[in-house]
Amino acid sequence: MSLFDRNKRYSSIFTGQNQLNVKTISMIHSTYFSNIAFRSKINKNYQEVLNSPYSFDNIVVLTNNQKQDIEKRFGFNNLAVIPHPCKITDKVDQKKPETNKLVSVGRLAPEKNINHLLEVLSLVKQHIPEVILEIYGSGKELQNLKKLVQKLDLKNNVTFKGYVDNVEDVYASSDLFLFAGQAEGFTMSVLESLACGCPVGSYNVRYGVDEMVQEEKNGFLVDFGDKESFAEKIVTYLNQTNEEKQYYRQAAIRTAAHYTEEKVADKWQQLISSLS
């Protein structure tokens, strides 16, 4: 049995005339496309796999939507869905969320669109002046984002926290986690947030968020780039009662419970057993 996700480096061993007497599973842990707007150009890391799919017994993707998109485009029938796992934190009941505290966790890279979140926050501030956004992570966009904070007069509302070890505490103590990325293979930060009982507000992008975030249950989704709707939904959520917010937090944990290590391990066991 061979499992690998470094497809660009190792897939050529198995493609073409495969004479190896071994079961093989390739894993796609990002989007299969590299052109975010049109999904026309194939991600170079997966070109050999997608050009010769039946050189592998199975190709594992992280979400049902990516599976359906690949099946529709290429006609494969050897795809399986196994998501990343998460742990349900034991700190949920220990941390009381701070009112009007929003959080973002991830690389400060252009494709993460943290600048969108700052522009959204400036709209939210018009209704909730005391709103705060804590941004965790590092990257080349830091200085540009700091300049935008000054331009939007958000210096009292935004703090850049850098890297943090105890990210579970960050999620558990926040009212709402925000995500504005353009495309993801799975959006692990969204799952981690839900596992800590922190609801999620996100752009509805491929892949993962629309399979984890349930409207008016554990968060909300908005069309990519619709900053006005994003801000409106944040304001609506923050203005809810503590009891209403608690409903969202409990729903977040119930969603994450579908992705525990035990349940994901069962999926792997079922797949491997089917190949024996």
PDB file of N, CA, C and O in Angstrom, residues 104 107-122 133 135 141 144-146 148-149 152 154 160 180-182 203 224 227:
ATOM      1  N   SER A 104      -9.122  36.750  13.009  1.00  0.00           N
ATOM      2  CA  SER A 104      -8.660  36.161  11.763  1.00  0.00           C
ATOM      3  C   SER A 104      -7.351  35.440  12.052  1.00  0.00           C
ATOM      4  O   SER A 104      -6.484  35.987  12.737  1.00  0.00           O
ATOM      5  N   ARG A 107      -2.024  32.994   7.196  1.00  0.00           N
ATOM      6  CA  ARG A 107      -0.931  33.736   6.568  1.00  0.00           C
ATOM      7  C   ARG A 107      -1.411  35.100   6.069  1.00  0.00           C
ATOM      8  O   ARG A 107      -2.528  35.221   5.564  1.00  0.00           O
ATOM      9  N   LEU A 108      -0.559  36.078   6.197  1.00  0.00           N
ATOM     10  CA  LEU A 108      -0.881  37.415   5.684  1.00  0.00           C
ATOM     11  C   LEU A 108      -0.384  37.491   4.245  1.00  0.00           C
ATOM     12  O   LEU A 108       0.614  38.132   3.931  1.00  0.00           O
ATOM     13  N   ALA A 109      -1.108  36.793   3.369  1.00  0.00           N
ATOM     14  CA  ALA A 109      -0.762  36.695   1.956  1.00  0.00           C
ATOM     15  C   ALA A 109      -1.885  37.307   1.125  1.00  0.00           C
ATOM     16  O   ALA A 109      -3.037  37.378   1.571  1.00  0.00           O
ATOM     17  N   PRO A 110      -1.576  37.768  -0.093  1.00  0.00           N
ATOM     18  CA  PRO A 110      -2.602  38.434  -0.914  1.00  0.00           C
ATOM     19  C   PRO A 110      -3.867  37.610  -1.102  1.00  0.00           C
ATOM     20  O   PRO A 110      -4.975  38.156  -1.050  1.00  0.00           O
ATOM     21  N   GLU A 111      -3.721  36.293  -1.332  1.00  0.00           N
ATOM     22  CA  GLU A 111      -4.894  35.462  -1.605  1.00  0.00           C
ATOM     23  C   GLU A 111      -5.799  35.273  -0.398  1.00  0.00           C
ATOM     24  O   GLU A 111      -6.936  34.809  -0.533  1.00  0.00           O
ATOM     25  N   LYS A 112      -5.317  35.649   0.793  1.00  0.00           N
ATOM     26  CA  LYS A 112      -6.141  35.534   1.997  1.00  0.00           C
ATOM     27  C   LYS A 112      -7.078  36.732   2.163  1.00  0.00           C
ATOM     28  O   LYS A 112      -8.009  36.695   2.972  1.00  0.00           O
ATOM     29  N   ASN A 113      -6.812  37.827   1.426  1.00  0.00           N
ATOM     30  CA  ASN A 113      -7.714  38.985   1.391  1.00  0.00           C
ATOM     31  C   ASN A 113      -8.026  39.574   2.766  1.00  0.00           C
ATOM     32  O   ASN A 113      -9.172  39.937   3.055  1.00  0.00           O
ATOM     33  N   ILE A 114      -6.996  39.689   3.584  1.00  0.00           N
ATOM     34  CA  ILE A 114      -7.198  40.329   4.883  1.00  0.00           C
ATOM     35  C   ILE A 114      -7.608  41.788   4.689  1.00  0.00           C
ATOM     36  O   ILE A 114      -8.306  42.371   5.521  1.00  0.00           O
ATOM     37  N   ASN A 115      -7.176  42.386   3.578  1.00  0.00           N
ATOM     38  CA  ASN A 115      -7.602  43.760   3.285  1.00  0.00           C
ATOM     39  C   ASN A 115      -9.111  43.867   3.161  1.00  0.00           C
ATOM     40  O   ASN A 115      -9.724  44.872   3.547  1.00  0.00           O
ATOM     41  N   HIS A 116      -9.768  42.812   2.643  1.00  0.00           N
ATOM     42  CA  HIS A 116     -11.229  42.795   2.582  1.00  0.00           C
ATOM     43  C   HIS A 116     -11.814  42.879   3.993  1.00  0.00           C
ATOM     44  O   HIS A 116     -12.800  43.591   4.228  1.00  0.00           O
ATOM     45  N   LEU A 117     -11.213  42.118   4.907  1.00  0.00           N
ATOM     46  CA  LEU A 117     -11.729  42.114   6.276  1.00  0.00           C
ATOM     47  C   LEU A 117     -11.607  43.494   6.916  1.00  0.00           C
ATOM     48  O   LEU A 117     -12.488  43.915   7.670  1.00  0.00           O
ATOM     49  N   LEU A 118     -10.532  44.196   6.620  1.00  0.00           N
ATOM     50  CA  LEU A 118     -10.368  45.544   7.165  1.00  0.00           C
ATOM     51  C   LEU A 118     -11.422  46.489   6.592  1.00  0.00           C
ATOM     52  O   LEU A 118     -11.989  47.321   7.327  1.00  0.00           O
ATOM     53  N   GLU A 119     -11.700  46.358   5.316  1.00  0.00           N
ATOM     54  CA  GLU A 119     -12.721  47.198   4.695  1.00  0.00           C
ATOM     55  C   GLU A 119     -14.110  46.852   5.234  1.00  0.00           C
ATOM     56  O   GLU A 119     -14.947  47.737   5.459  1.00  0.00           O
ATOM     57  N   VAL A 120     -14.352  45.582   5.463  1.00  0.00           N
ATOM     58  CA  VAL A 120     -15.611  45.154   6.080  1.00  0.00           C
ATOM     59  C   VAL A 120     -15.714  45.714   7.491  1.00  0.00           C
ATOM     60  O   VAL A 120     -16.768  46.205   7.914  1.00  0.00           O
ATOM     61  N   LEU A 121     -14.605  45.649   8.224  1.00  0.00           N
ATOM     62  CA  LEU A 121     -14.613  46.135   9.602  1.00  0.00           C
ATOM     63  C   LEU A 121     -14.938  47.622   9.666  1.00  0.00           C
ATOM     64  O   LEU A 121     -15.638  48.076  10.586  1.00  0.00           O
ATOM     65  N   SER A 122     -14.458  48.381   8.692  1.00  0.00           N
ATOM     66  CA  SER A 122     -14.753  49.817   8.698  1.00  0.00           C
ATOM     67  C   SER A 122     -16.243  50.071   8.547  1.00  0.00           C
ATOM     68  O   SER A 122     -16.779  51.052   9.080  1.00  0.00           O
ATOM     69  N   LEU A 133     -10.910  43.655  15.890  1.00  0.00           N
ATOM     70  CA  LEU A 133     -10.467  42.531  15.058  1.00  0.00           C
ATOM     71  C   LEU A 133      -9.025  42.218  15.428  1.00  0.00           C
ATOM     72  O   LEU A 133      -8.140  43.063  15.280  1.00  0.00           O
ATOM     73  N   ILE A 135      -5.825  39.995  14.467  1.00  0.00           N
ATOM     74  CA  ILE A 135      -5.303  39.290  13.298  1.00  0.00           C
ATOM     75  C   ILE A 135      -4.058  38.513  13.712  1.00  0.00           C
ATOM     76  O   ILE A 135      -3.051  39.099  14.135  1.00  0.00           O
ATOM     77  N   GLU A 141       2.259  40.643   3.537  1.00  0.00           N
ATOM     78  CA  GLU A 141       1.260  41.706   3.442  1.00  0.00           C
ATOM     79  C   GLU A 141       1.158  42.557   4.701  1.00  0.00           C
ATOM     80  O   GLU A 141       0.363  43.505   4.738  1.00  0.00           O
ATOM     81  N   ASN A 144       1.528  46.429   4.292  1.00  0.00           N
ATOM     82  CA  ASN A 144       0.413  46.973   3.505  1.00  0.00           C
ATOM     83  C   ASN A 144      -0.866  47.018   4.335  1.00  0.00           C
ATOM     84  O   ASN A 144      -1.648  47.981   4.255  1.00  0.00           O
ATOM     85  N   LEU A 145      -1.073  45.995   5.146  1.00  0.00           N
ATOM     86  CA  LEU A 145      -2.274  45.939   5.969  1.00  0.00           C
ATOM     87  C   LEU A 145      -2.224  46.995   7.071  1.00  0.00           C
ATOM     88  O   LEU A 145      -3.246  47.620   7.396  1.00  0.00           O
ATOM     89  N   LYS A 146      -1.066  47.210   7.626  1.00  0.00           N
ATOM     90  CA  LYS A 146      -0.931  48.252   8.657  1.00  0.00           C
ATOM     91  C   LYS A 146      -1.216  49.636   8.072  1.00  0.00           C
ATOM     92  O   LYS A 146      -1.845  50.474   8.734  1.00  0.00           O
ATOM     93  N   LEU A 148      -3.229  50.200   5.577  1.00  0.00           N
ATOM     94  CA  LEU A 148      -4.672  50.255   5.338  1.00  0.00           C
ATOM     95  C   LEU A 148      -5.422  50.523   6.641  1.00  0.00           C
ATOM     96  O   LEU A 148      -6.440  51.237   6.640  1.00  0.00           O
ATOM     97  N   VAL A 149      -4.944  49.962   7.743  1.00  0.00           N
ATOM     98  CA  VAL A 149      -5.551  50.244   9.057  1.00  0.00           C
ATOM     99  C   VAL A 149      -5.521  51.734   9.336  1.00  0.00           C
ATOM    100  O   VAL A 149      -6.518  52.319   9.803  1.00  0.00           O
ATOM    101  N   LEU A 152      -7.998  53.639   7.013  1.00  0.00           N
ATOM    102  CA  LEU A 152      -9.404  53.432   7.346  1.00  0.00           C
ATOM    103  C   LEU A 152      -9.743  53.879   8.766  1.00  0.00           C
ATOM    104  O   LEU A 152     -10.876  53.696   9.218  1.00  0.00           O
ATOM    105  N   LEU A 154      -8.681  52.668  11.692  1.00  0.00           N
ATOM    106  CA  LEU A 154      -9.035  51.493  12.492  1.00  0.00           C
ATOM    107  C   LEU A 154      -7.970  51.173  13.539  1.00  0.00           C
ATOM    108  O   LEU A 154      -7.953  50.071  14.088  1.00  0.00           O
ATOM    109  N   PHE A 160      -2.497  43.460  15.356  1.00  0.00           N
ATOM    110  CA  PHE A 160      -1.785  42.363  14.696  1.00  0.00           C
ATOM    111  C   PHE A 160      -1.033  41.580  15.758  1.00  0.00           C
ATOM    112  O   PHE A 160      -0.137  42.106  16.411  1.00  0.00           O
ATOM    113  N   ALA A 180     -11.787  35.288   4.529  1.00  0.00           N
ATOM    114  CA  ALA A 180     -12.053  35.987   3.274  1.00  0.00           C
ATOM    115  C   ALA A 180     -11.196  35.480   2.119  1.00  0.00           C
ATOM    116  O   ALA A 180     -11.016  36.165   1.123  1.00  0.00           O
ATOM    117  N   GLY A 181     -10.658  34.259   2.247  1.00  0.00           N
ATOM    118  CA  GLY A 181      -9.805  33.704   1.201  1.00  0.00           C
ATOM    119  C   GLY A 181     -10.562  33.468  -0.096  1.00  0.00           C
ATOM    120  O   GLY A 181     -11.786  33.368  -0.123  1.00  0.00           O
ATOM    121  N   GLN A 182      -9.796  33.359  -1.190  1.00  0.00           N
ATOM    122  CA  GLN A 182     -10.400  33.166  -2.504  1.00  0.00           C
ATOM    123  C   GLN A 182     -10.635  31.708  -2.835  1.00  0.00           C
ATOM    124  O   GLN A 182     -11.575  31.376  -3.553  1.00  0.00           O
ATOM    125  N   TYR A 203     -16.570  34.203   3.195  1.00  0.00           N
ATOM    126  CA  TYR A 203     -16.951  34.172   1.797  1.00  0.00           C
ATOM    127  C   TYR A 203     -17.266  32.728   1.425  1.00  0.00           C
ATOM    128  O   TYR A 203     -16.636  31.790   1.921  1.00  0.00           O
ATOM    129  N   PHE A 224     -18.433  36.002  -2.638  1.00  0.00           N
ATOM    130  CA  PHE A 224     -17.097  36.568  -2.633  1.00  0.00           C
ATOM    131  C   PHE A 224     -17.111  38.035  -3.088  1.00  0.00           C
ATOM    132  O   PHE A 224     -17.697  38.369  -4.117  1.00  0.00           O
ATOM    133  N   LYS A 227     -18.721  42.918   0.322  1.00  0.00           N
ATOM    134  CA  LYS A 227     -18.307  43.424   1.626  1.00  0.00           C
ATOM    135  C   LYS A 227     -19.461  44.027   2.409  1.00  0.00           C
ATOM    136  O   LYS A 227     -19.493  43.944   3.643  1.00  0.00           O
TER     137      LYS A 227
END
